[in-house]
PDB file of C-alpha atoms in Angstrom:
ATOM      1  CA  MET O   1       5.947  25.949  19.305  1.00 78.00           C
ATOM      2  CA  LYS O   2       7.711  22.785  18.409  1.00 84.00           C
ATOM      3  CA  PRO O   3      11.399  22.343  19.364  1.00 91.00           C
ATOM      4  CA  PRO O   4      13.852  22.489  16.591  1.00 95.00           C
ATOM      5  CA  LYS O   5      14.519  19.251  14.734  1.00 96.00           C
ATOM      6  CA  ILE O   6      17.680  17.358  15.798  1.00 97.00           C
ATOM      7  CA  PRO O   7      20.115  17.218  12.785  1.00 98.00           C
ATOM      8  CA  ARG O   8      20.567  13.467  12.959  1.00 98.00           C
ATOM      9  CA  SER O   9      18.242  11.172  10.990  1.00 98.00           C
ATOM     10  CA  VAL O  10      17.860   7.568   9.907  1.00 98.00           C
ATOM     11  CA  LEU O  11      17.363   5.898   6.557  1.00 98.00           C
ATOM     12  CA  VAL O  12      15.821   2.404   6.298  1.00 98.00           C
ATOM     13  CA  MET O  13      15.904   0.652   3.006  1.00 98.00           C
ATOM     14  CA  ILE O  14      13.542  -2.172   2.795  1.00 98.00           C
ATOM     15  CA  HIS O  15      14.286  -4.759   0.239  1.00 98.00           C
ATOM     16  CA  THR O  16      13.846  -8.375  -0.671  1.00 97.00           C
ATOM     17  CA  PRO O  17      16.460 -10.997  -1.160  1.00 97.00           C
ATOM     18  CA  ASP O  18      16.445 -10.553  -4.901  1.00 96.00           C
ATOM     19  CA  MET O  19      17.021  -6.748  -4.194  1.00 96.00           C
ATOM     20  CA  GLN O  20      13.823  -5.138  -5.004  1.00 96.00           C
ATOM     21  CA  PHE O  21      13.308  -2.056  -2.970  1.00 97.00           C
ATOM     22  CA  LEU O  22      10.305  -0.545  -1.435  1.00 97.00           C
ATOM     23  CA  LEU O  23       9.752   3.197  -2.132  1.00 96.00           C
ATOM     24  CA  LEU O  24       7.189   5.430  -0.510  1.00 96.00           C
ATOM     25  CA  LYS O  25       5.507   8.410  -2.223  1.00 93.00           C
ATOM     26  CA  ARG O  26       5.461  11.416   0.107  1.00 88.00           C
ATOM     27  CA  VAL O  27       2.312  13.351   0.850  1.00 88.00           C
ATOM     28  CA  CYS O  28       2.240  16.628  -1.019  1.00 80.00           C
ATOM     29  CA  LYS O  29       2.576  19.377   1.677  1.00 74.00           C
ATOM     30  CA  ASN O  30       4.537  21.843  -0.361  1.00 69.00           C
ATOM     31  CA  GLU O  31       6.236  22.213  -3.762  1.00 67.00           C
ATOM     32  CA  PHE O  32       9.323  20.260  -2.530  1.00 62.00           C
ATOM     33  CA  ASP O  33       7.374  17.162  -1.393  1.00 61.00           C
ATOM     34  CA  CYS O  34       5.252  16.689  -4.397  1.00 69.00           C
ATOM     35  CA  ASP O  35       5.834  13.486  -6.622  1.00 77.00           C
ATOM     36  CA  PHE O  36       8.826  12.577  -4.332  1.00 85.00           C
ATOM     37  CA  TRP O  37       9.573   8.942  -3.695  1.00 91.00           C
ATOM     38  CA  GLN O  38      11.774   7.709  -0.741  1.00 93.00           C
ATOM     39  CA  SER O  39      12.743   4.927   1.709  1.00 96.00           C
ATOM     40  CA  VAL O  40      11.701   5.139   5.300  1.00 97.00           C
ATOM     41  CA  THR O  41      13.309   8.232   6.999  1.00 96.00           C
ATOM     42  CA  GLY O  42      12.953  10.201  10.022  1.00 95.00           C
ATOM     43  CA  SER O  43      14.814  12.305  12.638  1.00 96.00           C
ATOM     44  CA  LEU O  44      15.803  11.389  16.115  1.00 98.00           C
ATOM     45  CA  ASP O  45      13.210  12.473  18.542  1.00 96.00           C
ATOM     46  CA  PHE O  46      15.706  13.441  21.311  1.00 94.00           C
ATOM     47  CA  GLU O  47      19.434  14.011  21.656  1.00 95.00           C
ATOM     48  CA  ASP O  48      20.291  10.740  23.235  1.00 96.00           C
ATOM     49  CA  GLU O  49      18.022   8.441  21.119  1.00 98.00           C
ATOM     50  CA  LEU O  50      20.074   5.664  19.531  1.00 98.00           C
ATOM     51  CA  PRO O  51      19.839   5.697  15.794  1.00 98.00           C
ATOM     52  CA  SER O  52      18.816   2.074  15.768  1.00 98.00           C
ATOM     53  CA  VAL O  53      15.902   2.776  18.106  1.00 98.00           C
ATOM     54  CA  ALA O  54      14.913   5.633  15.883  1.00 98.00           C
ATOM     55  CA  ALA O  55      15.077   3.532  12.848  1.00 98.00           C
ATOM     56  CA  ARG O  56      12.814   0.768  14.409  1.00 98.00           C
ATOM     57  CA  ARG O  57      10.330   3.505  15.463  1.00 98.00           C
ATOM     58  CA  GLU O  58      10.341   5.069  11.949  1.00 97.00           C
ATOM     59  CA  LEU O  59       9.992   1.807  10.258  1.00 98.00           C
ATOM     60  CA  PHE O  60       6.881   0.946  12.226  1.00 98.00           C
ATOM     61  CA  GLU O  61       5.447   4.422  12.220  1.00 96.00           C
ATOM     62  CA  GLU O  62       5.729   4.668   8.390  1.00 96.00           C
ATOM     63  CA  THR O  63       5.021   1.194   7.270  1.00 97.00           C
ATOM     64  CA  GLY O  64       3.612  -0.912  10.062  1.00 97.00           C
ATOM     65  CA  LEU O  65       6.494  -3.352   9.701  1.00 98.00           C
ATOM     66  CA  ARG O  66       8.408  -4.416  12.723  1.00 98.00           C
ATOM     67  CA  ALA O  67      12.097  -4.802  12.594  1.00 98.00           C
ATOM     68  CA  GLU O  68      12.076  -8.014  14.824  1.00 98.00           C
ATOM     69  CA  ASP O  69       9.818  -9.712  12.397  1.00 98.00           C
ATOM     70  CA  TYR O  70      12.489  -9.652   9.604  1.00 98.00           C
ATOM     71  CA  ILE O  71      16.250  -9.331   8.990  1.00 98.00           C
ATOM     72  CA  PHE O  72      17.170  -5.839  10.319  1.00 98.00           C
ATOM     73  CA  ARG O  73      20.766  -4.613   9.888  1.00 98.00           C
ATOM     74  CA  ASP O  74      22.634  -1.527  10.924  1.00 98.00           C
ATOM     75  CA  LEU O  75      24.784  -0.902   7.811  1.00 98.00           C
ATOM     76  CA  ALA O  76      27.291   1.159   9.984  1.00 98.00           C
ATOM     77  CA  GLN O  77      27.232   3.904   7.409  1.00 98.00           C
ATOM     78  CA  THR O  78      26.479   7.582   7.698  1.00 98.00           C
ATOM     79  CA  THR O  79      26.069  10.341   5.159  1.00 97.00           C
ATOM     80  CA  GLU O  80      26.375  14.018   6.002  1.00 98.00           C
ATOM     81  CA  TYR O  81      24.408  16.216   3.662  1.00 96.00           C
ATOM     82  CA  GLU O  82      23.409  19.961   3.320  1.00 98.00           C
ATOM     83  CA  ILE O  83      19.948  20.521   4.573  1.00 96.00           C
ATOM     84  CA  VAL O  84      17.756  22.098   1.756  1.00 91.00           C
ATOM     85  CA  PRO O  85      17.566  25.921   2.631  1.00 93.00           C
ATOM     86  CA  GLU O  86      13.708  25.795   2.340  1.00 89.00           C
ATOM     87  CA  TRP O  87      13.724  23.220   5.280  1.00 89.00           C
ATOM     88  CA  ARG O  88      16.326  24.771   7.538  1.00 95.00           C
ATOM     89  CA  TYR O  89      13.530  26.705   9.605  1.00 94.00           C
ATOM     90  CA  ARG O  90      12.806  23.394  11.146  1.00 93.00           C
ATOM     91  CA  TYR O  91      16.225  23.346  12.840  1.00 97.00           C
ATOM     92  CA  ALA O  92      18.089  25.538  15.358  1.00 96.00           C
ATOM     93  CA  ALA O  93      19.537  28.734  13.956  1.00 96.00           C
ATOM     94  CA  GLY O  94      22.861  28.093  12.052  1.00 97.00           C
ATOM     95  CA  VAL O  95      22.298  24.397  11.455  1.00 98.00           C
ATOM     96  CA  THR O  96      22.914  23.646   7.820  1.00 98.00           C
ATOM     97  CA  HIS O  97      23.863  19.983   7.783  1.00 98.00           C
ATOM     98  CA  ASN O  98      22.339  16.534   8.840  1.00 98.00           C
ATOM     99  CA  THR O  99      23.966  13.202   9.495  1.00 98.00           C
ATOM    100  CA  GLU O 100      21.987  10.216   8.311  1.00 98.00           C
ATOM    101  CA  TYR O 101      22.327   6.726   9.738  1.00 98.00           C
ATOM    102  CA  GLN O 102      21.653   3.949   7.418  1.00 98.00           C
ATOM    103  CA  PHE O 103      19.869   0.688   8.047  1.00 98.00           C
ATOM    104  CA  ALA O 104      18.347  -2.203   6.000  1.00 98.00           C
ATOM    105  CA  LEU O 105      15.357  -4.394   6.351  1.00 98.00           C
ATOM    106  CA  CYS O 106      15.168  -7.554   4.299  1.00 98.00           C
ATOM    107  CA  VAL O 107      11.670  -8.955   3.962  1.00 98.00           C
ATOM    108  CA  PRO O 108      11.013 -12.271   2.142  1.00 97.00           C
ATOM    109  CA  GLU O 109       8.872 -10.995  -0.712  1.00 95.00           C
ATOM    110  CA  THR O 110       7.049  -7.843  -2.163  1.00 94.00           C
ATOM    111  CA  THR O 111       3.674  -9.154  -0.810  1.00 93.00           C
ATOM    112  CA  VAL O 112       4.450  -8.101   2.744  1.00 94.00           C
ATOM    113  CA  THR O 113       1.600  -6.071   4.113  1.00 94.00           C
ATOM    114  CA  VAL O 114       2.649  -2.393   4.208  1.00 96.00           C
ATOM    115  CA  ARG O 115       0.430  -0.072   6.277  1.00 95.00           C
ATOM    116  CA  LEU O 116       1.236   3.577   5.329  1.00 92.00           C
ATOM    117  CA  ALA O 117       1.150   6.560   7.730  1.00 89.00           C
ATOM    118  CA  GLN O 118      -1.533   8.484   5.822  1.00 86.00           C
ATOM    119  CA  THR O 119       0.029  11.783   6.935  1.00 86.00           C
ATOM    120  CA  GLU O 120       3.223  11.030   5.441  1.00 87.00           C
ATOM    121  CA  HIS O 121       2.961   8.758   2.450  1.00 89.00           C
ATOM    122  CA  THR O 122       0.173   7.951  -0.219  1.00 89.00           C
ATOM    123  CA  GLU O 123       1.667   5.089  -2.355  1.00 92.00           C
ATOM    124  CA  VAL O 124       4.190   2.281  -2.366  1.00 94.00           C
ATOM    125  CA  GLN O 125       6.130   0.728  -5.258  1.00 95.00           C
ATOM    126  CA  TRP O 126       8.772  -2.122  -5.508  1.00 97.00           C
ATOM    127  CA  LEU O 127      11.562  -1.377  -7.904  1.00 95.00           C
ATOM    128  CA  LEU O 128      14.879  -3.193  -8.690  1.00 94.00           C
ATOM    129  CA  ALA O 129      17.942  -1.713  -7.250  1.00 91.00           C
ATOM    130  CA  ARG O 130      19.115   0.377 -10.200  1.00 90.00           C
ATOM    131  CA  GLU O 131      15.561   1.697 -10.740  1.00 91.00           C
ATOM    132  CA  ALA O 132      15.173   2.642  -7.163  1.00 88.00           C
ATOM    133  CA  ALA O 133      18.509   4.425  -7.078  1.00 85.00           C
ATOM    134  CA  ASP O 134      17.373   6.563 -10.032  1.00 82.00           C
TER     135      ASP O 134
END
């Protein structure tokens, strides 16, 4: 049995200098994942893992991009949100909220080679900031 997920995660927004953002389409594993687009995300693997280390790891695992090859920034922002009830079984009993640490990666253009983790994502798209936010 897998240990419970740690209720701390990272978000890495990949963008170009002209503010086009990369979104990844999630693999459809259940009704909540289907047709869901997102930035790079992931949970910390262990309690004392630094969010910046987790962000670099998730970035590479999900896209094949390495933070050290581009401009990688810790945005020094966090968001606390309620965990969707249908996903709470992944966490320890009584855990209802997650803290997400935010990072950004600036790549020079939308033609960077993105290698998707086939178990997590199926497609990529680049959108202008306003479209990506929607």
